Tab-separated table of C-alpha atoms and ligand atoms in Angstrom:
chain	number	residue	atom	x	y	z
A	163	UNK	CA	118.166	-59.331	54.540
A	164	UNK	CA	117.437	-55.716	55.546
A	165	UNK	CA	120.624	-53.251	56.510
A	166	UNK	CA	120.884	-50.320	58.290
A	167	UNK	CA	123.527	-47.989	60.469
A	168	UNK	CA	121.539	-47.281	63.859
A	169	UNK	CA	124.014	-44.140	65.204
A	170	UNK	CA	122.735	-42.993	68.109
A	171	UNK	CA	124.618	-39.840	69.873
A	172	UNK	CA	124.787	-39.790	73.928
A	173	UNK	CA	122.385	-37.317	75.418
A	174	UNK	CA	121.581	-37.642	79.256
A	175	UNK	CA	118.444	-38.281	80.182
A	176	UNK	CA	116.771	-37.788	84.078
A	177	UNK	CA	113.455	-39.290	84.205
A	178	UNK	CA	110.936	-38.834	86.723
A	179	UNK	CA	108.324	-37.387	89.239
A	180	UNK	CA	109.714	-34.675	90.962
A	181	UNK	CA	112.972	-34.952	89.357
A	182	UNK	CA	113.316	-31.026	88.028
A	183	UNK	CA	114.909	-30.853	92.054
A	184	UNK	CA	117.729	-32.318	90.366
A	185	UNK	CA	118.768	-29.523	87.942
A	186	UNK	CA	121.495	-27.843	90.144
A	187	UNK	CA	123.397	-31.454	90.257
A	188	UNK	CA	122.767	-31.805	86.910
A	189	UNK	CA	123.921	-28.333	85.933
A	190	UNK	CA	127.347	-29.063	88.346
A	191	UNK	CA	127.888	-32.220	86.147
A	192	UNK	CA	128.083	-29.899	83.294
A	193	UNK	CA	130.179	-27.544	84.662
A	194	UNK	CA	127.341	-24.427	84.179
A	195	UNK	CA	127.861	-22.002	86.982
A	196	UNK	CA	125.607	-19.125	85.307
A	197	UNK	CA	122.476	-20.488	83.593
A	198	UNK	CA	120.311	-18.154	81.629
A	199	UNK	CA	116.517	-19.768	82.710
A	200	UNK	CA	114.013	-19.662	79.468
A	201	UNK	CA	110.310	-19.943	79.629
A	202	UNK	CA	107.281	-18.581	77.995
A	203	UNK	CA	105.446	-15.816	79.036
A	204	UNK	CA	102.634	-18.246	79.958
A	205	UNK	CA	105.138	-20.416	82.282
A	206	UNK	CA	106.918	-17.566	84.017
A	207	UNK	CA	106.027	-19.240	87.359
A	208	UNK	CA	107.689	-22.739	86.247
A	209	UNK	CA	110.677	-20.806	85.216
A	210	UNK	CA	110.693	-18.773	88.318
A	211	UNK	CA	110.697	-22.089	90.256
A	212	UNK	CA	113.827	-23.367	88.002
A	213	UNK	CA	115.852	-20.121	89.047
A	214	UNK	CA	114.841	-20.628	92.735
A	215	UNK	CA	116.274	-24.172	92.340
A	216	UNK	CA	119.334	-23.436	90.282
A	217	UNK	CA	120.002	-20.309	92.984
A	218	UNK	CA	123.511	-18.835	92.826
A	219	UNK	CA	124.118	-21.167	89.272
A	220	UNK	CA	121.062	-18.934	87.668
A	221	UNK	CA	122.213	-16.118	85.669
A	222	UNK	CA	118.965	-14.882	85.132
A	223	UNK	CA	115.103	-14.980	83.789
A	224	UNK	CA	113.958	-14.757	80.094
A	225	UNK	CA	110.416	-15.469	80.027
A	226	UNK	CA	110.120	-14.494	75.990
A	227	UNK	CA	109.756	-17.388	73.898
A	228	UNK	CA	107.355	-17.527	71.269
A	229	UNK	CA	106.346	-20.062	69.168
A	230	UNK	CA	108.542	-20.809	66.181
A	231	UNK	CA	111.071	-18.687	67.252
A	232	UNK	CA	110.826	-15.869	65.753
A	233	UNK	CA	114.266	-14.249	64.398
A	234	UNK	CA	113.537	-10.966	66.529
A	235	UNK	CA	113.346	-12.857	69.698
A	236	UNK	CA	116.295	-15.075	68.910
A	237	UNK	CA	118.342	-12.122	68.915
A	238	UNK	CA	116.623	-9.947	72.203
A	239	UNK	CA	117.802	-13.574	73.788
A	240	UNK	CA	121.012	-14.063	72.981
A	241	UNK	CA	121.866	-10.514	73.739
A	242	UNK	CA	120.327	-11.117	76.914
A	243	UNK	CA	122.741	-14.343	77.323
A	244	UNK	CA	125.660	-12.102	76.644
A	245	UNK	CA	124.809	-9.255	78.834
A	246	UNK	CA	124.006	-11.806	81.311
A	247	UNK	CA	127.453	-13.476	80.824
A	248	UNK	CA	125.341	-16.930	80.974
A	249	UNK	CA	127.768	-20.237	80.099
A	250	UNK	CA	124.706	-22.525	79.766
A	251	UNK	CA	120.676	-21.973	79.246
A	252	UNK	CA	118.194	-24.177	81.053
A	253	UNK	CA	114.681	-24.055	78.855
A	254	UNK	CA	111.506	-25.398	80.585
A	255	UNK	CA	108.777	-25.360	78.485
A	256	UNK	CA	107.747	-27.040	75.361
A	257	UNK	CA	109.186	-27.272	71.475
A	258	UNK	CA	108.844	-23.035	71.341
A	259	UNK	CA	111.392	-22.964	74.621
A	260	UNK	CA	113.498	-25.689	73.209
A	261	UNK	CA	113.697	-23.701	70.436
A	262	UNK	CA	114.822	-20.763	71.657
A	263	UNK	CA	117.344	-22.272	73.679
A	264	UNK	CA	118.621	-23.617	70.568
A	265	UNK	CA	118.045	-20.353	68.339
A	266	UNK	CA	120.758	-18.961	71.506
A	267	UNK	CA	123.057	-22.406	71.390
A	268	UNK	CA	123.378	-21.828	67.497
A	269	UNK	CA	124.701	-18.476	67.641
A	270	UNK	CA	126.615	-18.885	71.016
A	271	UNK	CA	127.971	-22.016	71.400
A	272	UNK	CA	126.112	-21.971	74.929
A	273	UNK	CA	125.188	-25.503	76.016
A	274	UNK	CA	121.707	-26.699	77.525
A	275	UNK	CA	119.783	-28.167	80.085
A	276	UNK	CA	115.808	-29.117	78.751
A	277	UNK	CA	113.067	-29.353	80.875
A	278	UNK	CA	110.253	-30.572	78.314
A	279	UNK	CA	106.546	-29.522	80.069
A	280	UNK	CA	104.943	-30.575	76.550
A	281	UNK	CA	105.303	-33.810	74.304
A	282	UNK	CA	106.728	-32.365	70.945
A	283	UNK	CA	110.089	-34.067	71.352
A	284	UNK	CA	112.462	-31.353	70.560
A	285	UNK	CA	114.915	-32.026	73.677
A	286	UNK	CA	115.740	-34.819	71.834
A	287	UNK	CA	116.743	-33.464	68.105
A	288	UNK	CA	119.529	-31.588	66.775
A	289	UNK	CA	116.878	-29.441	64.755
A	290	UNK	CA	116.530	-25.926	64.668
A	291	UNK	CA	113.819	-23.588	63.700
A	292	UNK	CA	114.019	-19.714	62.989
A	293	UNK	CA	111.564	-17.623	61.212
A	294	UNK	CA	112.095	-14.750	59.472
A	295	UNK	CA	110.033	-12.534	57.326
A	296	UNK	CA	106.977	-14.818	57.793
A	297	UNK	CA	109.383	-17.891	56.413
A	298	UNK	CA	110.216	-20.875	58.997
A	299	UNK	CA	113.646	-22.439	57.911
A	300	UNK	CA	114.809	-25.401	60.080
A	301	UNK	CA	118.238	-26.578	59.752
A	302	UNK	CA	120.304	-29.305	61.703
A	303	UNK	CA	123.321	-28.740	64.022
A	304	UNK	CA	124.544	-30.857	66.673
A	305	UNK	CA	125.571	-27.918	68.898
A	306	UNK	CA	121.798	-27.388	69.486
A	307	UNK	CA	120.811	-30.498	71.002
A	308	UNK	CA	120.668	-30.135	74.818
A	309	UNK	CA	122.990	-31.729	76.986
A	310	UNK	CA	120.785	-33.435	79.571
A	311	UNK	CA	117.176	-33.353	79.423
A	312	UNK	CA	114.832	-33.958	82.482
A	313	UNK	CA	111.624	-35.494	81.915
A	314	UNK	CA	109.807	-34.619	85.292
A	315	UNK	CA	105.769	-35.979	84.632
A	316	UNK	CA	104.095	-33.533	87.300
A	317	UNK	CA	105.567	-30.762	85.028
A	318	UNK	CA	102.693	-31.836	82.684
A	319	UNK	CA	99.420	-32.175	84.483
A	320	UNK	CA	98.641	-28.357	84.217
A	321	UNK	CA	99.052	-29.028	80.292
A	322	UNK	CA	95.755	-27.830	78.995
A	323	UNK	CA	93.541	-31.126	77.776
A	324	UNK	CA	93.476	-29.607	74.144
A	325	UNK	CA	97.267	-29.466	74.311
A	326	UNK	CA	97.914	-32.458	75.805
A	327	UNK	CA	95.594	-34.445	73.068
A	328	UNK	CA	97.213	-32.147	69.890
A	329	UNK	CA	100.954	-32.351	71.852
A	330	UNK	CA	100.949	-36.018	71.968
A	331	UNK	CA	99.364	-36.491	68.327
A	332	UNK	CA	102.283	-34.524	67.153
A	333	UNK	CA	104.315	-37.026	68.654
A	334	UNK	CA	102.701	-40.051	67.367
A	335	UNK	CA	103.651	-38.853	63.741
A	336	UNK	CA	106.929	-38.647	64.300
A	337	UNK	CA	106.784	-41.873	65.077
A	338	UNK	CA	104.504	-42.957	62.417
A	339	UNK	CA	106.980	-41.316	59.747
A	340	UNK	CA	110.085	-42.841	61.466
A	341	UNK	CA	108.416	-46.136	60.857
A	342	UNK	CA	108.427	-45.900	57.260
A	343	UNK	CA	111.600	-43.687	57.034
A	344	UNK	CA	114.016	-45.322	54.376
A	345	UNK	CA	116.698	-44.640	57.107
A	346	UNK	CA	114.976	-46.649	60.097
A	347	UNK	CA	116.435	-48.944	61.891
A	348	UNK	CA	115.060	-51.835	64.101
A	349	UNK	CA	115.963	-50.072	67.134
A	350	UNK	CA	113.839	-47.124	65.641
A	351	UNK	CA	111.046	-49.133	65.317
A	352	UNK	CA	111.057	-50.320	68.829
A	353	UNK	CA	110.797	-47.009	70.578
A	354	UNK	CA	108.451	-45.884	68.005
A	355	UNK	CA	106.037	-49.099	68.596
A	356	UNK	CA	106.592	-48.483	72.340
A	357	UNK	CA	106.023	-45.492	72.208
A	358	UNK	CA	102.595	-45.631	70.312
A	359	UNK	CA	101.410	-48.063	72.687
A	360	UNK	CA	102.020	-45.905	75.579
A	361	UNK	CA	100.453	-42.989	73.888
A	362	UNK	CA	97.076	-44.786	72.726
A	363	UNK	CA	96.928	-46.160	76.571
A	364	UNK	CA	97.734	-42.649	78.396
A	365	UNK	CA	96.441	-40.426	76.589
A	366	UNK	CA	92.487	-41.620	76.996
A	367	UNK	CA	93.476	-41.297	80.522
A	368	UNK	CA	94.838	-37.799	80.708
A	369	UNK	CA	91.782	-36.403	79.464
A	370	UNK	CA	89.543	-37.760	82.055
A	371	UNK	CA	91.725	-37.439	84.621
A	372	UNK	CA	94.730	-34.756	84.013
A	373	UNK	CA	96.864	-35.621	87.334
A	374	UNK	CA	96.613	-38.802	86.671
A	375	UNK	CA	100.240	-39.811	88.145
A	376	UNK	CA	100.481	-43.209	86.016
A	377	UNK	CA	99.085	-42.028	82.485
A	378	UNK	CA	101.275	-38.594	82.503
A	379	UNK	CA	104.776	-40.388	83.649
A	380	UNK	CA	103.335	-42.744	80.299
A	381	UNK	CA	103.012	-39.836	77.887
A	382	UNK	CA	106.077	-38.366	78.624
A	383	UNK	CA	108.441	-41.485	78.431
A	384	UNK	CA	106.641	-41.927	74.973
A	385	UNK	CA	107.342	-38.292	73.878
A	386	UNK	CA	111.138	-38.878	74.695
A	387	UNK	CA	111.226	-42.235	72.313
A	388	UNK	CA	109.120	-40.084	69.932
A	389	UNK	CA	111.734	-37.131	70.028
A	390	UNK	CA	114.521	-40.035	69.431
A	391	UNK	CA	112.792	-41.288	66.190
A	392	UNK	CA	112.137	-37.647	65.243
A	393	UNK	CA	115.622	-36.992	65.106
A	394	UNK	CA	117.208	-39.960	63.729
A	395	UNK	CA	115.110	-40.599	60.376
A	396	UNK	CA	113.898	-38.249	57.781
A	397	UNK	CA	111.018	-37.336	57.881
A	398	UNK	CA	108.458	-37.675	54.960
A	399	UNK	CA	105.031	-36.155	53.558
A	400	UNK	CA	103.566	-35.285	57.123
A	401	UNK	CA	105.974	-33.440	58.991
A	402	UNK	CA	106.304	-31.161	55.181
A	403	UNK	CA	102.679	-30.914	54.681
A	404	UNK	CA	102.330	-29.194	58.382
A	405	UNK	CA	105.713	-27.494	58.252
A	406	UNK	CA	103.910	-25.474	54.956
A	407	UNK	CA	100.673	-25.345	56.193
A	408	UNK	CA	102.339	-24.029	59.946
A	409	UNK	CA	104.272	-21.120	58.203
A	410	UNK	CA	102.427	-20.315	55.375
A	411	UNK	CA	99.113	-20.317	56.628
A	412	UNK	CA	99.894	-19.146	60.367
A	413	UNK	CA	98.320	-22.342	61.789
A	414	UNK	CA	98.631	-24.062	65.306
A	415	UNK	CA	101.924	-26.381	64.842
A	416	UNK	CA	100.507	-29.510	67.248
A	417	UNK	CA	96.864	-28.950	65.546
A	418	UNK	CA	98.133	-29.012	62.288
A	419	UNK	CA	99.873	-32.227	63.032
A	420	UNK	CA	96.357	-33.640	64.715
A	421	UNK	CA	94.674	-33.003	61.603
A	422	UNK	CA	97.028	-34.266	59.288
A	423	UNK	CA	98.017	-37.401	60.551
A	424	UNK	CA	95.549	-39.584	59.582
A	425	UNK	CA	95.237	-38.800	56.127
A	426	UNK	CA	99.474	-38.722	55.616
A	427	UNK	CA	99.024	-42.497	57.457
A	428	UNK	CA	96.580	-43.236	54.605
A	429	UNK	CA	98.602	-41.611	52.005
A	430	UNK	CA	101.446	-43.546	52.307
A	431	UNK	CA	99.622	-46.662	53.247
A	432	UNK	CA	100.314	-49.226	50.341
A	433	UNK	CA	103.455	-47.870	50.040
A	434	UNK	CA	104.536	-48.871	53.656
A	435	UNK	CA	102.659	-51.931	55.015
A	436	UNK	CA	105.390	-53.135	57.147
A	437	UNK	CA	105.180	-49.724	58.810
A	438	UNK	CA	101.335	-49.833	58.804
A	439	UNK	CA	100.867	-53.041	60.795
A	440	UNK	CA	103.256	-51.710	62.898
A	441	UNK	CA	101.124	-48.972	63.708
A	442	UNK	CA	98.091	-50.905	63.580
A	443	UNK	CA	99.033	-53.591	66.103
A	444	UNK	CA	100.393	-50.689	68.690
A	445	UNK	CA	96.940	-49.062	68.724
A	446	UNK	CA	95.160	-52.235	68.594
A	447	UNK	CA	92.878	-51.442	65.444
A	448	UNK	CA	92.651	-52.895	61.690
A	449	UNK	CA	93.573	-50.581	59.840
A	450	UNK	CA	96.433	-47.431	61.130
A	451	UNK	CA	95.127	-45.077	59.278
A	452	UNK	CA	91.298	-45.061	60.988
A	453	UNK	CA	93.032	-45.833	64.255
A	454	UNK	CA	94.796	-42.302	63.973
A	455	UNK	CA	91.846	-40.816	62.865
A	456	UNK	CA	89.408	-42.365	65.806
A	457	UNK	CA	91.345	-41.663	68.150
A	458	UNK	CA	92.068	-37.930	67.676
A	459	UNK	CA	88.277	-37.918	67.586
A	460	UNK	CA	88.314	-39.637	70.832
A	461	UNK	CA	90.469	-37.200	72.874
A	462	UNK	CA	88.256	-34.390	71.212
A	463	UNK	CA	90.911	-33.224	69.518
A	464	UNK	CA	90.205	-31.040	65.998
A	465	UNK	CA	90.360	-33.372	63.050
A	466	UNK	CA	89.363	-30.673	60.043
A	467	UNK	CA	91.318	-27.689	58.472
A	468	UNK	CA	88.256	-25.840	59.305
A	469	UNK	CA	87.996	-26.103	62.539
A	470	UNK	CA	91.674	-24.551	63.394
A	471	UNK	CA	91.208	-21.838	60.952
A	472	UNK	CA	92.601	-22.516	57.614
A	473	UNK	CA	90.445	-20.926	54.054
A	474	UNK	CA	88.825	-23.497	52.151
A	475	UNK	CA	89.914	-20.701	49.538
A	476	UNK	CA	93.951	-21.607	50.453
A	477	UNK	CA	93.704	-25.588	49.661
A	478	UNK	CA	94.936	-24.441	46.081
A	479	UNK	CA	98.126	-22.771	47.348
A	480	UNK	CA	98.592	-24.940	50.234
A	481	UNK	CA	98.627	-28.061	47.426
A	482	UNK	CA	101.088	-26.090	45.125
A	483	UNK	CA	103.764	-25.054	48.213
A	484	UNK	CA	103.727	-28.611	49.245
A	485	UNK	CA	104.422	-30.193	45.867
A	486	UNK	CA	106.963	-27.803	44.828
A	487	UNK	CA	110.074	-28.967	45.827
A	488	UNK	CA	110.672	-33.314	45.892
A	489	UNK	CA	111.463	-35.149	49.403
A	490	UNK	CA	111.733	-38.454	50.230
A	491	UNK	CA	108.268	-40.395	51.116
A	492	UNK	CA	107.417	-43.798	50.101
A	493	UNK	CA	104.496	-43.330	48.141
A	494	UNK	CA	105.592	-40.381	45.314
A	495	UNK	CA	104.234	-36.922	46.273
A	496	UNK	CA	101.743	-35.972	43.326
A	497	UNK	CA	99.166	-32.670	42.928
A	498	UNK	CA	95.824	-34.447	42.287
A	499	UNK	CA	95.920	-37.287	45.232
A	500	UNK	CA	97.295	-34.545	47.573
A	501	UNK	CA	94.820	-31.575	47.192
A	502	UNK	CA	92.142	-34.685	47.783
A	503	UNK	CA	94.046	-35.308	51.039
A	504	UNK	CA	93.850	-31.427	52.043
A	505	UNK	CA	90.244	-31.773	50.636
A	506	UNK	CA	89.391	-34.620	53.349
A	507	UNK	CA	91.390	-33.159	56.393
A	508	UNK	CA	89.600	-29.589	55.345
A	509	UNK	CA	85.904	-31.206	56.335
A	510	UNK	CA	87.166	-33.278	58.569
A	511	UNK	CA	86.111	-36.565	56.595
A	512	UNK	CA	87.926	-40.092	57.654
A	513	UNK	CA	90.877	-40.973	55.910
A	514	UNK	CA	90.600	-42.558	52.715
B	871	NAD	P1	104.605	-24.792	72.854
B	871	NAD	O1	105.929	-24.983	73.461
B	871	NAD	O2	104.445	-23.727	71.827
B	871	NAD	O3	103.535	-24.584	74.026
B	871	NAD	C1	102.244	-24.053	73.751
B	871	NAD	C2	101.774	-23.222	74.954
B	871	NAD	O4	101.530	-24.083	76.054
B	871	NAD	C3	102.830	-22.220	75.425
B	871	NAD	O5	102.177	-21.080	75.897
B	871	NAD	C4	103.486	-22.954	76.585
B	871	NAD	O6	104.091	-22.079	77.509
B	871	NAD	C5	102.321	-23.701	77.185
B	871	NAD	N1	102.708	-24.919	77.881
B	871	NAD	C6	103.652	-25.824	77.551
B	871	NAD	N2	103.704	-26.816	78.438
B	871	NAD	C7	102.769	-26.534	79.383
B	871	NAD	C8	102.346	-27.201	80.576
B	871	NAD	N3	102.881	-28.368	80.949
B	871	NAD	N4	101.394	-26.619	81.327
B	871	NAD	C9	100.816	-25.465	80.921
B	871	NAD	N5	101.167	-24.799	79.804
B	871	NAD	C10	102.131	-25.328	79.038
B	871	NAD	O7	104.052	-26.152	72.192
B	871	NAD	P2	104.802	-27.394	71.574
B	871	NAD	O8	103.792	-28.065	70.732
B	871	NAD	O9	105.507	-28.150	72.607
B	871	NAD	O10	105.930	-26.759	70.647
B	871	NAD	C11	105.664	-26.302	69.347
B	871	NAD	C12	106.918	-25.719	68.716
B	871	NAD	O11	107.987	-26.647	68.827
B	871	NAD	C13	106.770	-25.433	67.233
B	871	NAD	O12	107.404	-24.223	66.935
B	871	NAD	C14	107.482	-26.585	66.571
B	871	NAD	O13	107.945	-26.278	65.299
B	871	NAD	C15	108.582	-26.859	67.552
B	871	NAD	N6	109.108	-28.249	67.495
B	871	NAD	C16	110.408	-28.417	67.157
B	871	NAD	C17	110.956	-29.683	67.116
B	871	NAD	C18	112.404	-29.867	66.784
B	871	NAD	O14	112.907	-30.984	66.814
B	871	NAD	N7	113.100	-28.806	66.494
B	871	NAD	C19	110.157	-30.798	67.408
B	871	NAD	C20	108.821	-30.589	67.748
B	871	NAD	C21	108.298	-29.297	67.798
């Protein structure tokens, strides 16, 4: 008989179309009366609209995240925050807004709102990056894990199609990984099955037909069960692989994960068939490993090293980083059988 401890911590959720309109009442539940607004550069406008909504309750603009959060503009932020006198952050965007919003609740104590525009799942975890000196280090603290999180769909149909394709790929592994996750649970499995279903049906969709009111709403409830199984299990060979190939080798995080995917599924195949059928019956194929792989292929999204920049001449490296320290993973992490994996998702091949 299988055991398990399923602990699942309260986070509001406000789910969606048009439902960003609620983010004053949402920020008066908290208690926020000065709410420092975060956004990219690239989605000034969508953080200009949040400040327009939040009105007197908005403390202010910072349209300066940048992906993986670098340490430099973790700091400019919270100082920002300070000078501001903000009690609360609201960060629409995707995983690099998140982040910063965390990168400011670490340091701060100041609690947020997330408006997720992307698929990545961070709203949901109480995971942290920060990168310094070309390093990424992620930790865990619950302080960093927003508050309330509003999943609004027509936040999501200006998402480029590339983005969309990569953004809900990364998603799919952390499902994938939470499936085979010696800490799962059977609620865990649930929302990741569900989740993959609603993926492998929306997605398809999205690309022909961005706006596509039905298919985004889809996506996005399957990001948030993603995010949950993100956060709850540890995560194994995948999420490490990209993590080192991400920081080391200055690659595109949600590409990275596209690439990968397929041939971490295969990895750990015979090691985890529970997790594999699983997989396999949610996407409606034989085998979950191919399934990954032909689908990736069939939103157009990259499926080689090559193709998103990474030196043929780094595999080496990239195969010594990743085997350097142990983690958990249920089929042992070994040299040889990995620097054939980085050897297959480098051309692009299927997955063994
Ligand atoms: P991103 O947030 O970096 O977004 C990529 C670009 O697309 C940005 O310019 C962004 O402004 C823009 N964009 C986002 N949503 C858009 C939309 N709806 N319409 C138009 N443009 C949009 O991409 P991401 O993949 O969501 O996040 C990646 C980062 O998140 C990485 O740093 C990764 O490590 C981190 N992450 C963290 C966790 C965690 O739990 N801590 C989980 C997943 C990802």
């Amino acid at each position: 008989m299988r055991t398990f401890i399923h602990d699942q911590p309260a986070l509001r959720v406000v789910f969606g179309d048009g439902r960003l309109a609620d983010l004053p009442a949402e920020a008066d539940r908290l208690g926020l009366k000065r709410l420092l607004v975060l956004s990219t550069p690239e989605q000034k406008e969508a953080g200009e609209t949040a400040l327009r909504l939040l009105g007197s309750r908005a403390a202010g603009l910072h349209a300066q995240a940048r992906m993986h959060v670098p340490i430099e503009i973790a700091e400019t932020a919270r100082a920002e925050a300070t000078r501001l006198q903000a009690d609360g952050t609201a960060a629409i965007g995707g995983g690099t807004t998140t982040g910063l919003a965390k990168a400011i609740a670490l340091e701060l104590d100041l609690p947020s709102i997330a408006v997720p525009t992307t698929y990545a799942g961070s709203e949901m975890t109480s995971i942290y990056g920060l990168t310094a000196d070309g390093e990424k280090k992620t930790g865990r603290a619950e302080k960093v894990r927003p508050k309330t999180v509003i999943y609004d769909p027509t936040l999501t149909y200006g998402m480029p199609p590339r983005l969309s394709a990569t953004s809900g790929m990364n998603a799919l592994a952390h499902c994938v990984e939470s499936l085979y996750a010696a800490d799962t649970t059977p609620i865990i499995q649930l929302y990741a099955a569900d989740s993959i279903r609603a993926f492998a049906r929306s997605l398809p969709v999205i690309l022909r037909e961005p706006t596509n009111a039905a298919a985004r709403a889809d996506a996005h409830y399957a990001a948030w069960l993603a995010g949950i199984a993100l956060d709850r299990t540890v995560m194994g060979l995948h999420h490490k692989l990209c993590h080192t190939l991400g920081g080391s080798f200055d690659l595109p995080h949600a590409d990275v994960h596209t690439v990968i995917l397929p041939h971490a599924t295969a990895y750990n195949s015979a090691a985890a068939p529970e997790a594999m059928r699983i997989i396999a019956a949610a996407l409606g194929v034989e085998d979950a490993a191919r399934g990954l792989y032909d689908l990736a292929k069939k939103l157009g999204a990259p499926v080689s090293l090559a193709e998103i920049g990474m030196k043929e001449a780094d595999l080496d490296r990239a195969a010594d980083l990743a085997t350097r320290t142990p983690y958990p993973n249920p089929r042992p992490v070994e040299r040889a059988p990995l620097r054939q994996l980085l050897d297959d998702a480098y051309h692009g091949r299927p997955p063994r």
